[in-house]
């Protein structure tokens, strides 16, 4: 198989899922690089070897795109995108951080779920309490109203806490990842090894 | 294989080198990759993710120029912000290396 085709195919595979125009932009950059290299009299094999591992290049491009979207949008989807993109890098680069990060994310997710349920209970309970038909409670009208208001408040603050935590975490990891992106050394996808 | 610290170090310097290269003349991707990869010994492919990031940060802008043979070339030009970045980073680099050199020289004097 031709080395150029092999490189381009592996790069394209690594970029799958990114916006189509971004992908074609990136592919064009490398396509042009091969063209220029050929003109300079280099072989495809030599050019590909000096470019580095395409799968790794794709991971860096993805992670960078994820971080940038997060910096632009600050939405929940962007945060998850950035974290997922970083996990692709992290899984290779910082084997120690990855499991910890996954555990933390699972815990935050569970807490957010609990907070959301609390929200819902308070939200459903409040109108029922106001109409004095709250089930499973033998308190007075005032007690029931305050109880459901309290539940609602606790739920909201819980959700807010989870959101703030996630934002902080994403910012922190973004900074960390940028500082630790490793250069692609020609021909060796794992150069540099795992640093502390 | 390079030492991890050295790899980190080169990577940090890469952006400064690209800025400095573009200060004198606009250049296209292959040119930048070819010149810098030789100079600081790193994978040529790394240039393109870096150029994309610098483009998004509006440090450089791109334009196409017809090539005598083959498809048009994508040239990179420094923006005003890019020039400011360069002078900032250059000053930081010069100050840093001067301080390090002073320490290294002092160490040499001590042992010799």
PDB file of C-alpha atoms in Angstrom:
ATOM      1  CA  UNK A   1       0.000   0.000   0.000  1.00  0.00           C
ATOM      2  CA  UNK A   2       1.198   3.486  -0.828  1.00  0.00           C
ATOM      3  CA  UNK A   3       2.503   5.341   2.236  1.00  0.00           C
ATOM      4  CA  UNK A   4       0.689   8.545   1.401  1.00  0.00           C
ATOM      5  CA  UNK A   5      -2.670   6.838   0.977  1.00  0.00           C
ATOM      6  CA  UNK A   6      -2.048   4.911   4.159  1.00  0.00           C
ATOM      7  CA  UNK A   7      -1.245   8.116   6.080  1.00  0.00           C
ATOM      8  CA  UNK A   8      -4.260  10.001   4.696  1.00  0.00           C
ATOM      9  CA  UNK A   9      -6.597   7.090   5.385  1.00  0.00           C
ATOM     10  CA  UNK A  10      -5.448   6.754   8.990  1.00  0.00           C
ATOM     11  CA  UNK A  11      -5.692  10.512   9.519  1.00  0.00           C
ATOM     12  CA  UNK A  12      -9.225  10.599   8.062  1.00  0.00           C
ATOM     13  CA  UNK A  13     -10.232   7.679  10.285  1.00  0.00           C
ATOM     14  CA  UNK A  14      -8.939   9.533  13.339  1.00  0.00           C
ATOM     15  CA  UNK A  15     -10.856  12.685  12.429  1.00  0.00           C
ATOM     16  CA  UNK A  16     -14.186  10.946  11.917  1.00  0.00           C
ATOM     17  CA  UNK A  17     -17.053  12.711  13.680  1.00  0.00           C
ATOM     18  CA  UNK A  18     -15.624  16.219  13.297  1.00  0.00           C
ATOM     19  CA  UNK A  19     -17.456  18.745  11.061  1.00  0.00           C
ATOM     20  CA  UNK A  20     -17.021  17.802   7.377  1.00  0.00           C
ATOM     21  CA  UNK A  21     -15.507  21.131   6.279  1.00  0.00           C
ATOM     22  CA  UNK A  22     -12.982  21.058   9.140  1.00  0.00           C
ATOM     23  CA  UNK A  23     -11.941  17.534   8.190  1.00  0.00           C
ATOM     24  CA  UNK A  24     -11.505  18.397   4.510  1.00  0.00           C
ATOM     25  CA  UNK A  25      -9.525  21.491   5.532  1.00  0.00           C
ATOM     26  CA  UNK A  26      -7.145  19.438   7.636  1.00  0.00           C
ATOM     27  CA  UNK A  27      -6.794  16.706   5.010  1.00  0.00           C
ATOM     28  CA  UNK A  28      -5.999  19.363   2.425  1.00  0.00           C
ATOM     29  CA  UNK A  29      -3.153  20.684   4.588  1.00  0.00           C
ATOM     30  CA  UNK A  30      -1.494  17.269   4.659  1.00  0.00           C
ATOM     31  CA  UNK A  31      -2.371  16.544   1.034  1.00  0.00           C
ATOM     32  CA  UNK A  32      -0.522  19.762   0.130  1.00  0.00           C
ATOM     33  CA  UNK A  33       2.396  18.761   2.322  1.00  0.00           C
ATOM     34  CA  UNK A  34       2.838  15.538   0.340  1.00  0.00           C
ATOM     35  CA  UNK A  35       2.607  17.475  -2.949  1.00  0.00           C
ATOM     36  CA  UNK A  36       5.306  19.927  -1.880  1.00  0.00           C
ATOM     37  CA  UNK A  37       7.503  17.143  -0.566  1.00  0.00           C
ATOM     38  CA  UNK A  38       7.248  15.245  -3.861  1.00  0.00           C
ATOM     39  CA  UNK A  39       8.195  18.384  -5.736  1.00  0.00           C
ATOM     40  CA  UNK A  40      11.251  18.676  -3.499  1.00  0.00           C
ATOM     41  CA  UNK A  41      12.206  15.176  -4.594  1.00  0.00           C
ATOM     42  CA  UNK A  42      11.301  13.289  -1.423  1.00  0.00           C
ATOM     43  CA  UNK A  43       9.642   9.890  -1.411  1.00  0.00           C
ATOM     44  CA  UNK A  44       6.165   9.400   0.064  1.00  0.00           C
ATOM     45  CA  UNK A  45       7.620   7.058   2.656  1.00  0.00           C
ATOM     46  CA  UNK A  46      10.119   9.685   3.781  1.00  0.00           C
ATOM     47  CA  UNK A  47       7.476  12.429   3.980  1.00  0.00           C
ATOM     48  CA  UNK A  48       5.061  10.238   5.931  1.00  0.00           C
ATOM     49  CA  UNK A  49       7.786   9.176   8.358  1.00  0.00           C
ATOM     50  CA  UNK A  50       8.702  12.785   9.097  1.00  0.00           C
ATOM     51  CA  UNK A  51       5.083  13.842   9.569  1.00  0.00           C
ATOM     52  CA  UNK A  52       4.632  11.486  12.507  1.00  0.00           C
ATOM     53  CA  UNK A  53       1.837   9.153  13.539  1.00  0.00           C
ATOM     54  CA  UNK A  54      -1.450  10.182  11.854  1.00  0.00           C
ATOM     55  CA  UNK A  55      -3.636   8.711  14.593  1.00  0.00           C
ATOM     56  CA  UNK A  56      -1.851  10.869  17.156  1.00  0.00           C
ATOM     57  CA  UNK A  57      -2.061  13.968  15.001  1.00  0.00           C
ATOM     58  CA  UNK A  58      -5.789  13.349  14.698  1.00  0.00           C
ATOM     59  CA  UNK A  59      -6.109  13.043  18.471  1.00  0.00           C
ATOM     60  CA  UNK A  60      -4.338  16.363  19.016  1.00  0.00           C
ATOM     61  CA  UNK A  61      -6.485  18.080  16.400  1.00  0.00           C
ATOM     62  CA  UNK A  62      -9.656  16.671  17.953  1.00  0.00           C
ATOM     63  CA  UNK A  63      -8.720  17.595  21.499  1.00  0.00           C
ATOM     64  CA  UNK A  64      -7.747  21.113  20.433  1.00  0.00           C
ATOM     65  CA  UNK A  65     -11.044  21.544  18.569  1.00  0.00           C
ATOM     66  CA  UNK A  66     -12.926  20.337  21.642  1.00  0.00           C
ATOM     67  CA  UNK A  67     -11.188  22.793  23.972  1.00  0.00           C
ATOM     68  CA  UNK A  68     -11.765  25.657  21.564  1.00  0.00           C
ATOM     69  CA  UNK A  69     -15.462  24.931  21.294  1.00  0.00           C
ATOM     70  CA  UNK A  70     -15.687  24.866  25.082  1.00  0.00           C
ATOM     71  CA  UNK A  71     -13.937  28.241  25.290  1.00  0.00           C
ATOM     72  CA  UNK A  72     -16.321  29.713  22.716  1.00  0.00           C
ATOM     73  CA  UNK A  73     -19.601  28.269  23.875  1.00  0.00           C
ATOM     74  CA  UNK A  74     -19.493  27.327  27.555  1.00  0.00           C
ATOM     75  CA  UNK A  75     -22.388  24.940  27.005  1.00  0.00           C
ATOM     76  CA  UNK A  76     -22.929  21.541  28.601  1.00  0.00           C
ATOM     77  CA  UNK A  77     -22.481  19.795  25.240  1.00  0.00           C
ATOM     78  CA  UNK A  78     -19.228  21.668  24.628  1.00  0.00           C
ATOM     79  CA  UNK A  79     -17.936  20.706  28.080  1.00  0.00           C
ATOM     80  CA  UNK A  80     -18.659  17.043  27.474  1.00  0.00           C
ATOM     81  CA  UNK A  81     -17.104  17.286  23.995  1.00  0.00           C
ATOM     82  CA  UNK A  82     -13.947  18.830  25.407  1.00  0.00           C
ATOM     83  CA  UNK A  83     -13.705  16.198  28.136  1.00  0.00           C
ATOM     84  CA  UNK A  84     -14.265  13.338  25.683  1.00  0.00           C
ATOM     85  CA  UNK A  85     -11.659  14.735  23.282  1.00  0.00           C
ATOM     86  CA  UNK A  86      -9.202  15.111  26.136  1.00  0.00           C
ATOM     87  CA  UNK A  87      -9.878  11.585  27.320  1.00  0.00           C
ATOM     88  CA  UNK A  88      -8.630  10.434  23.901  1.00  0.00           C
ATOM     89  CA  UNK A  89      -5.321  12.126  24.648  1.00  0.00           C
ATOM     90  CA  UNK A  90      -5.299  11.392  28.321  1.00  0.00           C
ATOM     91  CA  UNK A  91      -5.874   7.674  27.767  1.00  0.00           C
ATOM     92  CA  UNK A  92      -2.497   7.559  26.044  1.00  0.00           C
ATOM     93  CA  UNK A  93      -0.552  10.254  27.799  1.00  0.00           C
ATOM     94  CA  UNK A  94      -1.461  10.195  31.449  1.00  0.00           C
ATOM     95  CA  UNK A  95      -2.566   6.725  32.352  1.00  0.00           C
ATOM     96  CA  UNK A  96      -2.819   7.654  36.009  1.00  0.00           C
ATOM     97  CA  UNK A  97      -5.163  10.584  35.533  1.00  0.00           C
ATOM     98  CA  UNK A  98      -7.626   8.830  33.234  1.00  0.00           C
ATOM     99  CA  UNK A  99      -9.249   6.425  35.744  1.00  0.00           C
ATOM    100  CA  UNK A 100      -9.431   9.116  38.413  1.00  0.00           C
ATOM    101  CA  UNK A 101     -11.047  11.471  35.950  1.00  0.00           C
ATOM    102  CA  UNK A 102     -13.591   8.871  34.886  1.00  0.00           C
ATOM    103  CA  UNK A 103     -14.491   8.089  38.503  1.00  0.00           C
ATOM    104  CA  UNK A 104     -14.898  11.804  39.308  1.00  0.00           C
ATOM    105  CA  UNK A 105     -17.103  12.265  36.247  1.00  0.00           C
ATOM    106  CA  UNK A 106     -19.295   9.319  37.227  1.00  0.00           C
ATOM    107  CA  UNK A 107     -19.681  10.697  40.771  1.00  0.00           C
ATOM    108  CA  UNK A 108     -20.569  14.170  39.477  1.00  0.00           C
ATOM    109  CA  UNK A 109     -23.059  12.603  37.104  1.00  0.00           C
ATOM    110  CA  UNK A 110     -24.731  10.662  39.932  1.00  0.00           C
ATOM    111  CA  UNK A 111     -24.853  13.758  42.155  1.00  0.00           C
ATOM    112  CA  UNK A 112     -26.373  15.752  39.298  1.00  0.00           C
ATOM    113  CA  UNK A 113     -28.989  13.036  38.847  1.00  0.00           C
ATOM    114  CA  UNK A 114     -29.872  13.095  42.552  1.00  0.00           C
ATOM    115  CA  UNK A 115     -30.079  16.900  42.482  1.00  0.00           C
ATOM    116  CA  UNK A 116     -32.345  16.743  39.455  1.00  0.00           C
ATOM    117  CA  UNK A 117     -34.666  14.251  41.134  1.00  0.00           C
ATOM    118  CA  UNK A 118     -34.808  16.454  44.234  1.00  0.00           C
ATOM    119  CA  UNK A 119     -35.668  19.350  41.943  1.00  0.00           C
ATOM    120  CA  UNK A 120     -38.501  17.361  40.416  1.00  0.00           C
ATOM    121  CA  UNK A 121     -39.936  16.238  43.746  1.00  0.00           C
ATOM    122  CA  UNK A 122     -39.957  19.824  45.000  1.00  0.00           C
ATOM    123  CA  UNK A 123     -41.441  21.086  41.754  1.00  0.00           C
ATOM    124  CA  UNK A 124     -44.279  18.548  41.813  1.00  0.00           C
ATOM    125  CA  UNK A 125     -44.780  18.835  45.555  1.00  0.00           C
ATOM    126  CA  UNK A 126     -45.096  22.642  45.685  1.00  0.00           C
ATOM    127  CA  UNK A 127     -48.399  23.046  43.773  1.00  0.00           C
ATOM    128  CA  UNK A 128     -49.827  20.010  45.583  1.00  0.00           C
ATOM    129  CA  UNK A 129     -48.863  21.534  48.921  1.00  0.00           C
ATOM    130  CA  UNK A 130     -50.330  24.894  47.939  1.00  0.00           C
ATOM    131  CA  UNK A 131     -53.627  23.149  47.098  1.00  0.00           C
ATOM    132  CA  UNK A 132     -53.286  21.248  50.378  1.00  0.00           C
ATOM    133  CA  UNK A 133     -53.439  17.825  48.690  1.00  0.00           C
ATOM    134  CA  UNK A 134     -49.815  16.751  49.251  1.00  0.00           C
ATOM    135  CA  UNK A 135     -49.751  12.965  49.682  1.00  0.00           C
ATOM    136  CA  UNK A 136     -47.579  11.108  52.206  1.00  0.00           C
ATOM    137  CA  UNK A 137     -47.475  14.038  54.635  1.00  0.00           C
ATOM    138  CA  UNK A 138     -49.658  14.817  57.629  1.00  0.00           C
ATOM    139  CA  UNK A 139     -48.228  18.279  58.317  1.00  0.00           C
ATOM    140  CA  UNK A 140     -50.169  21.518  58.195  1.00  0.00           C
ATOM    141  CA  UNK A 141     -50.556  23.521  54.969  1.00  0.00           C
ATOM    142  CA  UNK A 142     -47.711  25.841  55.926  1.00  0.00           C
ATOM    143  CA  UNK A 143     -45.432  22.951  56.863  1.00  0.00           C
ATOM    144  CA  UNK A 144     -46.046  21.230  53.533  1.00  0.00           C
ATOM    145  CA  UNK A 145     -45.440  24.390  51.497  1.00  0.00           C
ATOM    146  CA  UNK A 146     -42.185  25.084  53.323  1.00  0.00           C
ATOM    147  CA  UNK A 147     -41.154  21.445  52.995  1.00  0.00           C
ATOM    148  CA  UNK A 148     -41.595  21.426  49.208  1.00  0.00           C
ATOM    149  CA  UNK A 149     -39.968  24.857  48.871  1.00  0.00           C
ATOM    150  CA  UNK A 150     -36.985  23.545  50.828  1.00  0.00           C
ATOM    151  CA  UNK A 151     -36.738  20.432  48.659  1.00  0.00           C
ATOM    152  CA  UNK A 152     -36.869  22.560  45.524  1.00  0.00           C
ATOM    153  CA  UNK A 153     -34.177  24.878  46.865  1.00  0.00           C
ATOM    154  CA  UNK A 154     -31.907  22.005  47.839  1.00  0.00           C
ATOM    155  CA  UNK A 155     -32.317  20.489  44.404  1.00  0.00           C
ATOM    156  CA  UNK A 156     -31.476  23.744  42.642  1.00  0.00           C
ATOM    157  CA  UNK A 157     -28.413  24.415  44.728  1.00  0.00           C
ATOM    158  CA  UNK A 158     -27.289  20.829  44.191  1.00  0.00           C
ATOM    159  CA  UNK A 159     -27.593  21.181  40.428  1.00  0.00           C
ATOM    160  CA  UNK A 160     -25.811  24.521  40.504  1.00  0.00           C
ATOM    161  CA  UNK A 161     -22.980  23.007  42.525  1.00  0.00           C
ATOM    162  CA  UNK A 162     -22.587  20.182  40.014  1.00  0.00           C
ATOM    163  CA  UNK A 163     -22.560  22.626  37.085  1.00  0.00           C
ATOM    164  CA  UNK A 164     -19.968  24.850  38.754  1.00  0.00           C
ATOM    165  CA  UNK A 165     -17.821  21.855  39.585  1.00  0.00           C
ATOM    166  CA  UNK A 166     -17.978  20.590  36.005  1.00  0.00           C
ATOM    167  CA  UNK A 167     -17.038  24.016  34.650  1.00  0.00           C
ATOM    168  CA  UNK A 168     -14.078  24.258  36.992  1.00  0.00           C
ATOM    169  CA  UNK A 169     -12.987  20.730  36.176  1.00  0.00           C
ATOM    170  CA  UNK A 170     -13.169  21.308  32.423  1.00  0.00           C
ATOM    171  CA  UNK A 171     -11.132  24.505  32.675  1.00  0.00           C
ATOM    172  CA  UNK A 172      -8.541  22.780  34.811  1.00  0.00           C
ATOM    173  CA  UNK A 173      -8.177  19.785  32.508  1.00  0.00           C
ATOM    174  CA  UNK A 174      -8.044  21.993  29.422  1.00  0.00           C
ATOM    175  CA  UNK A 175      -5.136  23.921  30.882  1.00  0.00           C
ATOM    176  CA  UNK A 176      -3.438  20.748  32.035  1.00  0.00           C
ATOM    177  CA  UNK A 177      -3.823  19.062  28.659  1.00  0.00           C
ATOM    178  CA  UNK A 178      -2.497  22.033  26.726  1.00  0.00           C
ATOM    179  CA  UNK A 179       0.569  22.105  28.912  1.00  0.00           C
ATOM    180  CA  UNK A 180       1.115  18.386  28.436  1.00  0.00           C
ATOM    181  CA  UNK A 181       0.392  17.845  24.756  1.00  0.00           C
ATOM    182  CA  UNK A 182       3.333  15.907  23.520  1.00  0.00           C
ATOM    183  CA  UNK A 183       5.119  16.483  20.258  1.00  0.00           C
ATOM    184  CA  UNK A 184       4.731  13.831  17.648  1.00  0.00           C
ATOM    185  CA  UNK A 185       8.122  12.346  17.172  1.00  0.00           C
ATOM    186  CA  UNK A 186       8.500  10.805  13.718  1.00  0.00           C
ATOM    187  CA  UNK A 187       7.576   7.150  13.571  1.00  0.00           C
ATOM    188  CA  UNK A 188       6.982   6.725  17.266  1.00  0.00           C
ATOM    189  CA  UNK A 189       3.449   7.299  18.565  1.00  0.00           C
ATOM    190  CA  UNK A 190       4.421   6.939  22.210  1.00  0.00           C
ATOM    191  CA  UNK A 191       7.540   9.072  22.302  1.00  0.00           C
ATOM    192  CA  UNK A 192       8.100  10.954  25.479  1.00  0.00           C
ATOM    193  CA  UNK A 193       6.415   8.252  27.532  1.00  0.00           C
ATOM    194  CA  UNK A 194       4.298   8.949  30.578  1.00  0.00           C
ATOM    195  CA  UNK A 195       5.407  11.870  32.661  1.00  0.00           C
ATOM    196  CA  UNK A 196       4.363  12.569  36.189  1.00  0.00           C
TER     197      UNK A 196
ATOM    198  CA  UNK B   1      14.177   9.255  21.555  1.00  0.00           C
ATOM    199  CA  UNK B   2      14.297  12.657  23.193  1.00  0.00           C
ATOM    200  CA  UNK B   3      13.960  13.129  26.911  1.00  0.00           C
ATOM    201  CA  UNK B   4      10.362  14.084  27.872  1.00  0.00           C
ATOM    202  CA  UNK B   5      11.447  17.407  29.346  1.00  0.00           C
ATOM    203  CA  UNK B   6      13.313  18.302  26.203  1.00  0.00           C
ATOM    204  CA  UNK B   7      10.269  17.463  24.084  1.00  0.00           C
ATOM    205  CA  UNK B   8       8.120  19.722  26.263  1.00  0.00           C
ATOM    206  CA  UNK B   9      10.665  22.433  25.963  1.00  0.00           C
ATOM    207  CA  UNK B  10      10.840  22.266  22.175  1.00  0.00           C
ATOM    208  CA  UNK B  11       7.103  22.354  21.932  1.00  0.00           C
ATOM    209  CA  UNK B  12       6.899  25.548  23.934  1.00  0.00           C
ATOM    210  CA  UNK B  13       9.492  27.155  21.729  1.00  0.00           C
ATOM    211  CA  UNK B  14       7.830  26.058  18.505  1.00  0.00           C
ATOM    212  CA  UNK B  15       5.161  28.762  18.518  1.00  0.00           C
ATOM    213  CA  UNK B  16       7.775  31.443  19.129  1.00  0.00           C
ATOM    214  CA  UNK B  17       9.817  30.111  16.191  1.00  0.00           C
ATOM    215  CA  UNK B  18       6.800  30.142  13.879  1.00  0.00           C
ATOM    216  CA  UNK B  19       6.038  33.739  14.868  1.00  0.00           C
ATOM    217  CA  UNK B  20       9.642  34.766  14.283  1.00  0.00           C
ATOM    218  CA  UNK B  21       9.739  32.997  10.922  1.00  0.00           C
ATOM    219  CA  UNK B  22       6.589  34.764   9.749  1.00  0.00           C
ATOM    220  CA  UNK B  23       7.788  38.160  10.924  1.00  0.00           C
ATOM    221  CA  UNK B  24      10.215  38.408   8.024  1.00  0.00           C
ATOM    222  CA  UNK B  25       8.073  36.908   5.288  1.00  0.00           C
ATOM    223  CA  UNK B  26       4.782  35.105   4.789  1.00  0.00           C
ATOM    224  CA  UNK B  27       5.206  31.376   4.316  1.00  0.00           C
ATOM    225  CA  UNK B  28       3.209  28.267   3.427  1.00  0.00           C
ATOM    226  CA  UNK B  29       2.813  25.168   5.575  1.00  0.00           C
ATOM    227  CA  UNK B  30       5.436  22.963   3.972  1.00  0.00           C
ATOM    228  CA  UNK B  31       8.012  25.733   4.131  1.00  0.00           C
ATOM    229  CA  UNK B  32       7.405  26.324   7.841  1.00  0.00           C
ATOM    230  CA  UNK B  33       7.364  22.608   8.664  1.00  0.00           C
ATOM    231  CA  UNK B  34      10.495  21.947   6.660  1.00  0.00           C
ATOM    232  CA  UNK B  35      12.545  24.782   8.122  1.00  0.00           C
ATOM    233  CA  UNK B  36      11.510  24.388  11.737  1.00  0.00           C
ATOM    234  CA  UNK B  37      11.482  20.582  11.825  1.00  0.00           C
ATOM    235  CA  UNK B  38      15.145  20.587  10.821  1.00  0.00           C
ATOM    236  CA  UNK B  39      16.028  23.370  13.215  1.00  0.00           C
ATOM    237  CA  UNK B  40      14.425  22.042  16.376  1.00  0.00           C
ATOM    238  CA  UNK B  41      14.106  18.355  15.523  1.00  0.00           C
ATOM    239  CA  UNK B  42      10.397  17.525  15.733  1.00  0.00           C
ATOM    240  CA  UNK B  43       7.718  15.793  13.668  1.00  0.00           C
ATOM    241  CA  UNK B  44       6.742  17.962  10.713  1.00  0.00           C
ATOM    242  CA  UNK B  45       3.081  17.026  11.139  1.00  0.00           C
ATOM    243  CA  UNK B  46       2.849  19.021  14.374  1.00  0.00           C
ATOM    244  CA  UNK B  47       3.033  22.289  12.477  1.00  0.00           C
ATOM    245  CA  UNK B  48      -0.480  21.945  11.085  1.00  0.00           C
ATOM    246  CA  UNK B  49      -2.375  21.568  14.381  1.00  0.00           C
ATOM    247  CA  UNK B  50      -0.337  24.519  15.684  1.00  0.00           C
ATOM    248  CA  UNK B  51      -1.131  26.655  12.616  1.00  0.00           C
ATOM    249  CA  UNK B  52      -4.837  25.872  12.998  1.00  0.00           C
ATOM    250  CA  UNK B  53      -4.730  26.980  16.612  1.00  0.00           C
ATOM    251  CA  UNK B  54      -2.840  30.169  15.800  1.00  0.00           C
ATOM    252  CA  UNK B  55      -5.342  30.892  13.049  1.00  0.00           C
ATOM    253  CA  UNK B  56      -8.255  30.479  15.459  1.00  0.00           C
ATOM    254  CA  UNK B  57      -6.509  32.729  17.962  1.00  0.00           C
ATOM    255  CA  UNK B  58      -6.195  35.303  15.163  1.00  0.00           C
ATOM    256  CA  UNK B  59      -2.428  35.415  15.486  1.00  0.00           C
ATOM    257  CA  UNK B  60      -2.125  34.513  11.799  1.00  0.00           C
ATOM    258  CA  UNK B  61      -4.411  34.786   8.766  1.00  0.00           C
ATOM    259  CA  UNK B  62      -4.274  32.678   5.607  1.00  0.00           C
ATOM    260  CA  UNK B  63      -4.570  33.414   1.904  1.00  0.00           C
ATOM    261  CA  UNK B  64      -4.188  31.285  -1.204  1.00  0.00           C
ATOM    262  CA  UNK B  65      -1.562  31.873  -3.861  1.00  0.00           C
ATOM    263  CA  UNK B  66      -1.570  30.082  -7.213  1.00  0.00           C
ATOM    264  CA  UNK B  67       1.387  27.772  -7.470  1.00  0.00           C
ATOM    265  CA  UNK B  68       3.343  27.422 -10.748  1.00  0.00           C
ATOM    266  CA  UNK B  69       2.762  23.677 -10.517  1.00  0.00           C
ATOM    267  CA  UNK B  70       0.040  21.868  -8.639  1.00  0.00           C
ATOM    268  CA  UNK B  71      -2.751  23.221  -6.406  1.00  0.00           C
ATOM    269  CA  UNK B  72      -2.653  26.725  -4.831  1.00  0.00           C
ATOM    270  CA  UNK B  73      -0.550  27.178  -1.703  1.00  0.00           C
ATOM    271  CA  UNK B  74      -1.995  28.310   1.614  1.00  0.00           C
ATOM    272  CA  UNK B  75       0.182  31.149   2.937  1.00  0.00           C
ATOM    273  CA  UNK B  76       0.215  32.343   6.538  1.00  0.00           C
ATOM    274  CA  UNK B  77       0.615  36.005   7.449  1.00  0.00           C
ATOM    275  CA  UNK B  78       1.188  37.502  10.901  1.00  0.00           C
ATOM    276  CA  UNK B  79      -1.610  39.762  12.180  1.00  0.00           C
ATOM    277  CA  UNK B  80      -1.088  42.843  14.330  1.00  0.00           C
ATOM    278  CA  UNK B  81      -1.957  40.682  17.330  1.00  0.00           C
ATOM    279  CA  UNK B  82       0.608  38.158  16.141  1.00  0.00           C
ATOM    280  CA  UNK B  83       3.299  40.823  16.057  1.00  0.00           C
ATOM    281  CA  UNK B  84       2.438  41.911  19.578  1.00  0.00           C
ATOM    282  CA  UNK B  85       2.543  38.268  20.689  1.00  0.00           C
ATOM    283  CA  UNK B  86       5.945  37.888  19.109  1.00  0.00           C
ATOM    284  CA  UNK B  87       7.494  40.884  20.823  1.00  0.00           C
ATOM    285  CA  UNK B  88       6.002  39.787  24.156  1.00  0.00           C
ATOM    286  CA  UNK B  89       7.249  36.214  23.835  1.00  0.00           C
ATOM    287  CA  UNK B  90      10.601  37.327  22.476  1.00  0.00           C
ATOM    288  CA  UNK B  91      11.151  39.578  25.485  1.00  0.00           C
ATOM    289  CA  UNK B  92      10.152  36.754  27.840  1.00  0.00           C
ATOM    290  CA  UNK B  93      12.459  34.314  26.028  1.00  0.00           C
ATOM    291  CA  UNK B  94      15.421  36.686  26.037  1.00  0.00           C
ATOM    292  CA  UNK B  95      15.001  37.449  29.713  1.00  0.00           C
ATOM    293  CA  UNK B  96      14.628  33.765  30.541  1.00  0.00           C
ATOM    294  CA  UNK B  97      17.641  32.551  28.567  1.00  0.00           C
ATOM    295  CA  UNK B  98      19.782  35.382  29.900  1.00  0.00           C
ATOM    296  CA  UNK B  99      18.922  34.377  33.461  1.00  0.00           C
ATOM    297  CA  UNK B 100      19.568  30.685  32.743  1.00  0.00           C
ATOM    298  CA  UNK B 101      22.856  31.457  31.021  1.00  0.00           C
ATOM    299  CA  UNK B 102      23.950  33.567  33.956  1.00  0.00           C
ATOM    300  CA  UNK B 103      23.288  30.638  36.304  1.00  0.00           C
ATOM    301  CA  UNK B 104      25.005  28.140  33.989  1.00  0.00           C
ATOM    302  CA  UNK B 105      28.037  30.380  33.593  1.00  0.00           C
ATOM    303  CA  UNK B 106      28.269  30.923  37.332  1.00  0.00           C
ATOM    304  CA  UNK B 107      28.137  27.132  37.832  1.00  0.00           C
ATOM    305  CA  UNK B 108      30.920  26.668  35.312  1.00  0.00           C
ATOM    306  CA  UNK B 109      33.114  29.205  37.002  1.00  0.00           C
ATOM    307  CA  UNK B 110      32.548  27.482  40.308  1.00  0.00           C
ATOM    308  CA  UNK B 111      33.634  24.035  39.114  1.00  0.00           C
ATOM    309  CA  UNK B 112      36.508  25.019  36.887  1.00  0.00           C
TER     310      UNK B 112
END
